[in-house]
GROMACS .gro file of C-alpha atoms in nm:
model
  455
    1MET     CA    1   1.356   2.563   4.395
    2THR     CA    2   1.284   2.273   4.632
    3ASN     CA    3   0.914   2.353   4.633
    4THR     CA    4   0.917   2.375   4.254
    5ILE     CA    5   1.084   2.035   4.226
    6HIS     CA    6   0.833   1.872   4.463
    7SER     CA    7   0.546   2.035   4.275
    8ILE     CA    8   0.675   1.906   3.942
    9ALA     CA    9   0.733   1.558   4.081
   10ALA     CA   10   0.381   1.541   4.221
   11SER     CA   11   0.233   1.660   3.892
   12ALA     CA   12   0.427   1.405   3.691
   13ILE     CA   13   0.175   1.142   3.802
   14PRO     CA   14  -0.080   1.110   3.519
   15SER     CA   15  -0.395   1.299   3.600
   16GLY     CA   16  -0.741   1.158   3.560
   17ALA     CA   17  -0.799   1.362   3.247
   18ALA     CA   18  -0.476   1.237   3.093
   19VAL     CA   19  -0.573   0.878   3.164
   20GLN     CA   20  -0.914   0.940   3.007
   21ASN     CA   21  -0.741   1.055   2.686
   22ASN     CA   22  -0.515   0.753   2.654
   23HIS     CA   23  -0.708   0.649   2.344
   24ILE     CA   24  -0.593   0.956   2.149
   25SER     CA   25  -0.304   0.878   1.914
   26ALA     CA   26   0.030   1.010   2.033
   27LEU     CA   27   0.190   1.276   1.813
   28LYS     CA   28   0.548   1.193   1.721
   29PHE     CA   29   0.739   1.507   1.632
   30ILE     CA   30   1.101   1.615   1.594
   31THR     CA   31   1.279   1.941   1.654
   32CYS     CA   32   1.541   2.046   1.402
   33GLY     CA   33   1.734   2.351   1.285
   34SER     CA   34   2.086   2.488   1.317
   35VAL     CA   35   2.333   2.428   1.597
   36ASP     CA   36   2.254   2.620   1.916
   37ASP     CA   37   1.912   2.733   1.795
   38GLY     CA   38   1.778   2.610   2.128
   39LYS     CA   39   1.622   2.277   2.029
   40SER     CA   40   1.724   2.088   2.342
   41THR     CA   41   1.629   2.386   2.560
   42LEU     CA   42   1.288   2.403   2.393
   43ILE     CA   43   1.222   2.036   2.464
   44GLY     CA   44   1.340   2.080   2.821
   45ARG     CA   45   1.100   2.372   2.856
   46LEU     CA   46   0.813   2.165   2.717
   47LEU     CA   47   0.888   1.886   2.965
   48VAL     CA   48   0.928   2.114   3.268
   49ASP     CA   49   0.636   2.348   3.202
   50SER     CA   50   0.405   2.058   3.120
   51LYS     CA   51   0.515   1.904   3.453
   52SER     CA   52   0.654   1.588   3.295
   53VAL     CA   53   0.991   1.578   3.472
   54LEU     CA   54   1.047   1.379   3.788
   55GLN     CA   55   1.226   1.523   4.090
   56ASP     CA   56   1.544   1.315   4.064
   57HIS     CA   57   1.576   1.385   3.691
   58LEU     CA   58   1.540   1.759   3.740
   59ALA     CA   59   1.787   1.761   4.028
   60GLY     CA   60   2.041   1.589   3.802
   61VAL     CA   61   2.052   1.868   3.543
   62GLN     CA   62   2.161   2.151   3.773
   63ARG     CA   63   2.459   2.359   3.662
   64ALA     CA   64   2.594   2.633   3.892
   65GLY     CA   65   2.268   2.630   4.085
   66GLU     CA   66   2.056   2.681   3.774
   67THR     CA   67   1.854   2.426   3.580
   68ASP     CA   68   2.010   2.356   3.238
   69LEU     CA   69   1.710   2.252   3.032
   70ALA     CA   70   1.926   2.122   2.745
   71LEU     CA   71   2.067   1.850   2.970
   72LEU     CA   72   1.723   1.688   2.994
   73THR     CA   73   1.769   1.554   2.640
   74ASP     CA   74   2.147   1.551   2.584
   75GLY     CA   75   2.206   1.216   2.750
   76LEU     CA   76   2.535   1.107   2.590
   77SER     CA   77   2.850   1.202   2.779
   78ALA     CA   78   2.998   1.339   2.454
   79GLU     CA   79   2.692   1.560   2.410
   80ARG     CA   80   2.726   1.704   2.760
   81GLU     CA   81   3.099   1.761   2.715
   82GLN     CA   82   3.062   1.938   2.380
   83GLY     CA   83   2.729   2.107   2.451
   84ILE     CA   84   2.575   1.977   2.128
   85THR     CA   85   2.326   1.711   2.029
   86ILE     CA   86   2.483   1.417   1.840
   87ASP     CA   87   2.229   1.137   1.838
   88VAL     CA   88   1.851   1.156   1.829
   89ALA     CA   89   1.710   1.157   2.182
   90TYR     CA   90   1.349   1.059   2.238
   91ARG     CA   91   1.137   1.183   2.526
   92TYR     CA   92   0.776   1.112   2.617
   93PHE     CA   93   0.519   1.332   2.788
   94ALA     CA   94   0.146   1.386   2.802
   95THR     CA   95  -0.091   1.674   2.857
   96GLU     CA   96  -0.456   1.651   2.952
   97THR     CA   97  -0.551   1.631   2.586
   98ARG     CA   98  -0.271   1.438   2.414
   99LYS     CA   99   0.040   1.224   2.441
  100PHE     CA  100   0.365   1.317   2.267
  101ILE     CA  101   0.687   1.148   2.156
  102ILE     CA  102   0.963   1.404   2.092
  103GLY     CA  103   1.274   1.340   1.886
  104ASP     CA  104   1.556   1.589   1.948
  105ALA     CA  105   1.749   1.583   1.619
  106PRO     CA  106   2.107   1.715   1.599
  107GLY     CA  107   2.170   2.042   1.417
  108HIS     CA  108   2.524   1.982   1.293
  109GLU     CA  109   2.545   1.920   0.919
  110GLN     CA  110   2.764   1.614   0.978
  111TYR     CA  111   2.475   1.452   1.167
  112THR     CA  112   2.217   1.516   0.894
  113ARG     CA  113   2.173   1.138   0.862
  114ASN     CA  114   2.053   1.121   1.224
  115MET     CA  115   1.803   1.396   1.152
  116VAL     CA  116   1.678   1.213   0.842
  117THR     CA  117   1.634   0.893   1.043
  118ALA     CA  118   1.423   1.072   1.304
  119ALA     CA  119   1.214   1.255   1.043
  120SER     CA  120   1.133   0.939   0.847
  121SER     CA  121   0.884   0.823   1.111
  122ALA     CA  122   0.763   1.160   1.247
  123ASP     CA  123   0.413   1.303   1.224
  124ALA     CA  124   0.537   1.661   1.252
  125ALA     CA  125   0.854   1.869   1.260
  126VAL     CA  126   0.928   2.186   1.454
  127VAL     CA  127   1.203   2.380   1.275
  128LEU     CA  128   1.367   2.626   1.511
  129VAL     CA  129   1.500   2.957   1.383
  130ASP     CA  130   1.747   3.155   1.597
  131ALA     CA  131   1.656   3.523   1.564
  132THR     CA  132   1.994   3.638   1.696
  133LYS     CA  133   2.180   3.472   1.405
  134LEU     CA  134   1.983   3.658   1.137
  135ASP     CA  135   2.004   4.009   0.999
  136TRP     CA  136   1.664   4.067   1.156
  137GLU     CA  137   1.656   4.442   1.081
  138ASN     CA  138   1.666   4.366   0.708
  139PRO     CA  139   1.316   4.306   0.563
  140GLN     CA  140   1.480   4.093   0.289
  141LEU     CA  141   1.696   3.889   0.528
  142THR     CA  142   1.844   3.553   0.426
  143LEU     CA  143   1.768   3.240   0.627
  144LEU     CA  144   2.046   3.014   0.754
  145PRO     CA  145   2.140   2.720   0.525
  146GLN     CA  146   2.052   2.464   0.793
  147THR     CA  147   1.701   2.611   0.827
  148ARG     CA  148   1.648   2.570   0.454
  149ARG     CA  149   1.814   2.227   0.450
  150HIS     CA  150   1.608   2.076   0.730
  151SER     CA  151   1.284   2.225   0.598
  152LEU     CA  152   1.347   2.077   0.253
  153LEU     CA  153   1.442   1.739   0.397
  154VAL     CA  154   1.128   1.730   0.609
  155HIS     CA  155   0.929   1.811   0.295
  156LEU     CA  156   1.114   1.541   0.099
  157LEU     CA  157   1.037   1.278   0.365
  158ARG     CA  158   0.663   1.357   0.359
  159VAL     CA  159   0.646   1.467   0.721
  160HIS     CA  160   0.281   1.557   0.753
  161SER     CA  161   0.307   1.890   0.941
  162LEU     CA  162   0.579   2.154   0.965
  163VAL     CA  163   0.586   2.433   1.224
  164PHE     CA  164   0.841   2.716   1.234
  165ALA     CA  165   0.932   2.834   1.586
  166VAL     CA  166   1.131   3.159   1.592
  167ASN     CA  167   1.341   3.143   1.909
  168LYS     CA  168   1.547   3.393   2.110
  169LEU     CA  169   1.338   3.694   2.012
  170ASP     CA  170   1.374   3.804   2.374
  171ALA     CA  171   1.745   3.858   2.305
  172VAL     CA  172   1.708   4.115   2.023
  173ALA     CA  173   1.653   4.488   2.064
  174HIS     CA  174   1.318   4.506   1.881
  175PRO     CA  175   1.137   4.170   1.908
  176GLU     CA  176   0.826   4.282   1.718
  177ARG     CA  177   1.021   4.412   1.418
  178ALA     CA  178   1.242   4.102   1.416
  179TRP     CA  179   0.936   3.875   1.429
  180GLN     CA  180   0.776   4.056   1.134
  181HIS     CA  181   1.086   4.032   0.916
  182ILE     CA  182   1.174   3.670   1.006
  183SER     CA  183   0.820   3.537   0.971
  184ALA     CA  184   0.792   3.711   0.631
  185ALA     CA  185   1.122   3.555   0.520
  186LEU     CA  186   1.001   3.210   0.629
  187ALA     CA  187   0.674   3.259   0.439
  188ARG     CA  188   0.864   3.359   0.122
  189PHE     CA  189   1.094   3.059   0.149
  190ALA     CA  190   0.806   2.815   0.208
  191GLN     CA  191   0.616   2.952  -0.091
  192GLN     CA  192   0.920   2.926  -0.320
  193ALA     CA  193   0.990   2.568  -0.207
  194GLY     CA  194   0.626   2.458  -0.223
  195ILE     CA  195   0.620   2.370   0.147
  196ALA     CA  196   0.291   2.380   0.337
  197VAL     CA  197   0.350   2.533   0.681
  198ARG     CA  198   0.100   2.460   0.958
  199ALA     CA  199   0.202   2.754   1.177
  200THR     CA  200   0.478   2.999   1.261
  201VAL     CA  201   0.510   3.102   1.625
  202PRO     CA  202   0.752   3.329   1.818
  203VAL     CA  203   0.894   3.160   2.127
  204SER     CA  204   1.148   3.208   2.402
  205ALA     CA  205   1.256   2.860   2.510
  206LEU     CA  206   1.469   3.008   2.786
  207LYS     CA  207   1.192   3.215   2.942
  208GLY     CA  208   0.908   2.982   2.844
  209TRP     CA  209   0.710   3.238   2.645
  210ASN     CA  210   0.466   3.088   2.393
  211VAL     CA  211   0.606   2.739   2.454
  212VAL     CA  212   0.349   2.580   2.687
  213ASP     CA  213   0.160   2.891   2.794
  214ALA     CA  214   0.073   3.172   2.553
  215HIS     CA  215   0.234   3.513   2.613
  216PRO     CA  216  -0.032   3.743   2.460
  217GLY     CA  217   0.091   4.052   2.280
  218TRP     CA  218   0.461   3.962   2.281
  219CYS     CA  219   0.605   4.051   1.940
  220GLY     CA  220   0.254   4.153   1.841
  221TYR     CA  221   0.157   3.782   1.832
  222GLU     CA  222  -0.183   3.687   1.971
  223GLY     CA  223  -0.205   3.325   1.853
  224PRO     CA  224  -0.177   2.992   2.036
  225SER     CA  225   0.139   2.866   2.205
  226LEU     CA  226   0.358   2.599   2.044
  227LEU     CA  227   0.212   2.325   2.267
  228GLN     CA  228  -0.144   2.432   2.183
  229ILE     CA  229  -0.055   2.408   1.812
  230LEU     CA  230   0.100   2.063   1.858
  231GLU     CA  231  -0.205   1.934   2.044
  232LEU     CA  232  -0.418   2.000   1.735
  233LEU     CA  233  -0.186   1.859   1.467
  234PRO     CA  234  -0.307   1.543   1.290
  235ASN     CA  235  -0.118   1.215   1.287
  236THR     CA  236   0.021   1.091   0.959
  237PRO     CA  237  -0.271   0.906   0.800
  238ALA     CA  238  -0.219   0.530   0.761
  239ASP     CA  239  -0.230   0.383   0.411
  240THR     CA  240  -0.571   0.227   0.466
  241GLY     CA  241  -0.707   0.295   0.118
  242LEU     CA  242  -0.458   0.063  -0.055
  243PRO     CA  243  -0.461  -0.313  -0.120
  244LEU     CA  244  -0.350  -0.527   0.174
  245ALA     CA  245   0.023  -0.560   0.244
  246PHE     CA  246   0.137  -0.740   0.559
  247PRO     CA  247   0.504  -0.817   0.640
  248VAL     CA  248   0.532  -1.134   0.850
  249GLN     CA  249   0.744  -1.063   1.157
  250TRP     CA  250   0.682  -1.374   1.366
  251VAL     CA  251   0.521  -1.716   1.313
  252GLU     CA  252   0.338  -1.855   1.616
  253LYS     CA  253   0.275  -2.229   1.609
  254PHE     CA  254  -0.002  -2.413   1.784
  255SER     CA  255   0.035  -2.742   1.596
  256SER     CA  256  -0.105  -2.935   1.893
  257SER     CA  257  -0.449  -2.793   1.816
  258ALA     CA  258  -0.702  -3.056   1.715
  259ASP     CA  259  -0.879  -2.812   1.481
  260THR     CA  260  -0.758  -2.897   1.131
  261THR     CA  261  -1.029  -2.703   0.948
  262GLN     CA  262  -0.791  -2.408   0.916
  263GLY     CA  263  -0.420  -2.328   0.942
  264ARG     CA  264  -0.260  -2.392   1.281
  265ARG     CA  265  -0.019  -2.101   1.277
  266VAL     CA  266  -0.066  -1.730   1.349
  267PHE     CA  267   0.136  -1.487   1.137
  268TRP     CA  268   0.209  -1.175   1.340
  269GLY     CA  269   0.318  -0.835   1.214
  270ARG     CA  270   0.196  -0.481   1.154
  271VAL     CA  271  -0.036  -0.413   0.862
  272ALA     CA  272   0.160  -0.193   0.618
  273ALA     CA  273  -0.126  -0.103   0.387
  274GLY     CA  274  -0.497  -0.168   0.348
  275HIS     CA  275  -0.726  -0.365   0.580
  276VAL     CA  276  -0.735  -0.730   0.675
  277ALA     CA  277  -1.041  -0.921   0.797
  278ALA     CA  278  -1.172  -1.275   0.796
  279GLY     CA  279  -1.265  -1.383   0.444
  280THR     CA  280  -1.001  -1.168   0.269
  281PRO     CA  281  -0.839  -1.356  -0.025
  282VAL     CA  282  -0.461  -1.320  -0.004
  283GLN     CA  283  -0.141  -1.425  -0.177
  284VAL     CA  284   0.192  -1.505  -0.014
  285PHE     CA  285   0.499  -1.326  -0.149
  286PRO     CA  286   0.733  -1.457  -0.288
  287SER     CA  287   0.588  -1.811  -0.316
  288GLY     CA  288   0.273  -1.693  -0.494
  289GLN     CA  289   0.048  -1.936  -0.305
  290THR     CA  290  -0.305  -1.813  -0.246
  291ALA     CA  291  -0.533  -1.862   0.054
  292THR     CA  292  -0.817  -1.697   0.241
  293VAL     CA  293  -0.790  -1.530   0.580
  294ALA     CA  294  -0.977  -1.746   0.833
  295GLN     CA  295  -0.927  -1.526   1.136
  296VAL     CA  296  -0.762  -1.196   1.232
  297LEU     CA  297  -0.648  -1.118   1.586
  298ASP     CA  298  -0.563  -0.774   1.718
  299HIS     CA  299  -0.279  -0.702   1.962
  300ALA     CA  300  -0.495  -0.833   2.248
  301ARG     CA  301  -0.579  -1.151   2.055
  302ARG     CA  302  -0.938  -1.043   2.000
  303PRO     CA  303  -1.092  -1.153   1.666
  304ILE     CA  304  -1.143  -0.829   1.474
  305GLY     CA  305  -1.054  -0.660   1.143
  306VAL     CA  306  -0.732  -0.457   1.153
  307ASP     CA  307  -0.634  -0.145   0.954
  308ALA     CA  308  -0.293  -0.032   0.830
  309GLY     CA  309  -0.064   0.087   1.106
  310GLN     CA  310  -0.195  -0.164   1.361
  311SER     CA  311  -0.050  -0.497   1.472
  312ALA     CA  312  -0.237  -0.812   1.374
  313GLY     CA  313  -0.220  -1.190   1.382
  314ILE     CA  314  -0.347  -1.365   1.069
  315VAL     CA  315  -0.469  -1.727   1.052
  316LEU     CA  316  -0.518  -1.866   0.701
  317ASP     CA  317  -0.781  -2.116   0.598
  318ARG     CA  318  -0.519  -2.381   0.517
  319GLU     CA  319  -0.157  -2.466   0.576
  320VAL     CA  320   0.064  -2.253   0.352
  321ASP     CA  321   0.442  -2.221   0.359
  322VAL     CA  322   0.496  -1.879   0.519
  323SER     CA  323   0.811  -1.768   0.701
  324ARG     CA  324   0.937  -1.455   0.874
  325GLY     CA  325   1.020  -1.201   0.605
  326ASP     CA  326   0.745  -1.312   0.366
  327TRP     CA  327   0.463  -1.076   0.275
  328ILE     CA  328   0.092  -1.156   0.283
  329VAL     CA  329  -0.067  -0.931   0.022
  330ALA     CA  330  -0.406  -0.888  -0.140
  331ALA     CA  331  -0.490  -1.161  -0.392
  332PRO     CA  332  -0.439  -1.076  -0.760
  333THR     CA  333  -0.731  -0.924  -0.946
  334GLN     CA  334  -0.862  -1.024  -1.288
  335ALA     CA  335  -0.701  -0.830  -1.571
  336ALA     CA  336  -0.925  -0.633  -1.801
  337PRO     CA  337  -0.961  -0.825  -2.129
  338ALA     CA  338  -0.825  -0.663  -2.445
  339GLU     CA  339  -0.943  -0.796  -2.783
  340ASP     CA  340  -0.624  -0.711  -2.971
  341ASP     CA  341  -0.374  -0.805  -2.699
  342PHE     CA  342  -0.264  -1.169  -2.673
  343ASP     CA  343  -0.011  -1.097  -2.397
  344THR     CA  344  -0.243  -0.962  -2.129
  345PRO     CA  345  -0.193  -1.173  -1.813
  346ALA     CA  346  -0.496  -1.340  -1.662
  347THR     CA  347  -0.447  -1.170  -1.326
  348VAL     CA  348  -0.274  -0.859  -1.199
  349PRO     CA  349  -0.087  -0.877  -0.866
  350ALA     CA  350  -0.176  -0.612  -0.608
  351TRP     CA  351   0.191  -0.545  -0.530
  352PRO     CA  352   0.411  -0.683  -0.810
  353GLY     CA  353   0.769  -0.773  -0.724
  354ARG     CA  354   1.046  -0.554  -0.866
  355ARG     CA  355   1.420  -0.609  -0.892
  356GLU     CA  356   1.523  -0.273  -1.036
  357LEU     CA  357   1.450   0.028  -0.818
  358HIS     CA  358   1.486   0.400  -0.882
  359THR     CA  359   1.539   0.546  -0.538
  360THR     CA  360   1.634   0.846  -0.327
  361VAL     CA  361   1.907   0.751  -0.081
  362ALA     CA  362   2.016   0.933   0.234
  363TRP     CA  363   2.370   0.803   0.279
  364MET     CA  364   2.487   0.741   0.637
  365ASP     CA  365   2.802   0.532   0.604
  366ASN     CA  366   3.149   0.680   0.639
  367GLU     CA  367   3.251   0.512   0.313
  368PRO     CA  368   3.107   0.679   0.000
  369LEU     CA  369   2.831   0.508  -0.194
  370VAL     CA  370   2.968   0.405  -0.533
  371ALA     CA  371   2.838   0.198  -0.822
  372GLY     CA  372   2.913  -0.173  -0.800
  373ARG     CA  373   2.901  -0.205  -0.421
  374VAL     CA  374   2.673  -0.473  -0.275
  375TYR     CA  375   2.475  -0.426   0.046
  376TRP     CA  376   2.207  -0.605   0.239
  377ALA     CA  377   1.866  -0.440   0.188
  378LEU     CA  378   1.596  -0.475   0.455
  379HIS     CA  379   1.239  -0.430   0.329
  380GLY     CA  380   0.975  -0.499   0.591
  381HIS     CA  381   1.135  -0.802   0.757
  382ARG     CA  382   1.288  -0.946   0.440
  383TRP     CA  383   1.661  -0.933   0.366
  384VAL     CA  384   1.795  -0.942   0.010
  385LYS     CA  385   2.123  -0.840  -0.148
  386ALA     CA  386   2.119  -0.507  -0.335
  387LYS     CA  387   2.380  -0.388  -0.584
  388VAL     CA  388   2.431  -0.019  -0.658
  389LYS     CA  389   2.372  -0.002  -1.032
  390ARG     CA  390   2.425   0.373  -1.082
  391VAL     CA  391   2.449   0.696  -0.888
  392VAL     CA  392   2.229   0.921  -1.099
  393HIS     CA  393   2.231   1.255  -0.915
  394ARG     CA  394   2.335   1.411  -0.591
  395LEU     CA  395   2.080   1.653  -0.444
  396ASP     CA  396   2.188   1.998  -0.327
  397ILE     CA  397   2.025   1.976   0.015
  398ASN     CA  398   1.997   2.353   0.030
  399THR     CA  399   1.782   2.371  -0.282
  400LEU     CA  400   1.706   2.004  -0.374
  401ALA     CA  401   1.854   2.080  -0.718
  402GLU     CA  402   2.002   1.777  -0.899
  403GLU     CA  403   2.379   1.769  -0.958
  404ASP     CA  404   2.581   1.518  -1.162
  405ALA     CA  405   2.766   1.277  -0.934
  406SER     CA  406   2.948   0.943  -0.941
  407GLN     CA  407   2.927   0.877  -0.568
  408LEU     CA  408   2.747   0.990  -0.252
  409GLU     CA  409   2.958   1.109   0.040
  410PRO     CA  410   2.850   1.064   0.404
  411ASN     CA  411   2.534   1.266   0.484
  412ALA     CA  412   2.465   1.326   0.113
  413ILE     CA  413   2.130   1.256  -0.050
  414GLY     CA  414   2.091   1.150  -0.409
  415HIS     CA  415   1.909   0.952  -0.672
  416VAL     CA  416   2.043   0.597  -0.705
  417GLU     CA  417   1.946   0.294  -0.913
  418LEU     CA  418   1.953  -0.036  -0.723
  419LEU     CA  419   1.946  -0.392  -0.858
  420LEU     CA  420   1.805  -0.648  -0.615
  421GLN     CA  421   1.906  -1.014  -0.602
  422GLU     CA  422   1.538  -1.111  -0.560
  423PRO     CA  423   1.221  -0.915  -0.638
  424LEU     CA  424   1.047  -0.724  -0.358
  425PRO     CA  425   0.688  -0.595  -0.347
  426THR     CA  426   0.787  -0.229  -0.344
  427ALA     CA  427   0.587   0.083  -0.425
  428PRO     CA  428   0.674   0.452  -0.449
  429PHE     CA  429   0.725   0.605  -0.103
  430GLY     CA  430   0.479   0.877  -0.201
  431GLN     CA  431   0.213   0.607  -0.238
  432ALA     CA  432   0.291   0.370   0.051
  433ARG     CA  433   0.542   0.458   0.325
  434VAL     CA  434   0.629   0.103   0.440
  435LEU     CA  435   0.639  -0.057   0.097
  436GLY     CA  436   0.841   0.235  -0.036
  437SER     CA  437   1.120   0.237   0.221
  438LEU     CA  438   1.427   0.018   0.275
  439ILE     CA  439   1.752   0.041   0.462
  440LEU     CA  440   2.093  -0.061   0.329
  441VAL     CA  441   2.330  -0.247   0.561
  442ASP     CA  442   2.703  -0.301   0.507
  443THR     CA  443   2.763  -0.672   0.446
  444ALA     CA  444   3.093  -0.672   0.638
  445SER     CA  445   3.043  -0.435   0.931
  446HIS     CA  446   2.662  -0.483   0.954
  447ALA     CA  447   2.631  -0.108   1.009
  448THR     CA  448   2.330   0.076   0.872
  449ALA     CA  449   2.462   0.246   0.561
  450GLY     CA  450   2.167   0.422   0.400
  451ALA     CA  451   1.798   0.505   0.414
  452VAL     CA  452   1.618   0.439   0.086
  453LEU     CA  453   1.296   0.589  -0.048
  454VAL     CA  454   1.155   0.425  -0.362
  455ASN     CA  455   1.066   0.681  -0.629
   0.00000   0.00000   0.00000
């Protein structure tokens, strides 16, 4: 064991090949599924077998002389006491071809909100299926509710790639037969739900089979290992094909500059949609003032155009009142003239402000969501008050079927109408992820109460 620990510690130092691939975008993925499906153990196996665990960390997760892989991610004392994952734990590792950010999402139904939070920003999701909990000898077996629930939620949140990993096949009497029946059941479920599945792979997180290294022939499976599949998954594409939308996070002043031919402030933030470059005509939301971009800086303060998903500093061609929380968006375009329409506006805003929103809400607060309650809504970096106008439906998170409801209980998901105190430049989440998402915050406790997707 000592030699193994020293070997792992030595290999944890980034290799030359890994350094050479630093330019490749990291894949952010989550693991989800039912309780005790082996999610934390799978992540521990990925970290250990990819030699991403340092000596002192590995020595700290020994239990009765054996390495408990689940302890590598279950960091809260309550998690270690109860042997379950409660909060989302993030871990980072890299192989010679790619970097990864892993989110270990809890499997308990009562922590569904934590899973939704992790999935909202993930590029991919690995849904674990515990073979020992299923009637694997039955060709028409039924999947566990949490497998269906998490798969549907991942689909609802537009996570770009979904991979099923069938775990603990080493613990059943006939692994090949169990793999055939379970993989067929997963395929039937995915087809019925309209879910595109990138891959389904049999794994043993405990033994390390098909996790980092392939185990050819096991269960009759000859495909790539889970890590090899993850290395080839695409990142979620940025919304570069849309009009510019830029939430201002920070205003940098250099008013002592003698150059008065352009604005003397840099507006920093991350481009939410589109592309920004010098010469781009823009409009400030909510003031409506227009200007032209004089200069764009990247994260290293180099003058260059910046696409959605990247941080940028924008200098305008003149002094305009812009504060943290404002949006810099593409300038309005000329409206198409209509001979018989006297009400056509002269210009059409790229991202019009809206006060009434039809949304899907994942409710996280312990107090139910009811009509009439007022919350703070955070959109980009802008805070406005939001009133719950109506709870339209509650979604059955096993089937996504709509049910009549007057309130949303903790961990429930439903369709809700919101009325904002001020308009916001929102868009459907299916069109633009940043513009189409908000969070609701309790005005008294300041606790995050709900995650909102604009429909």
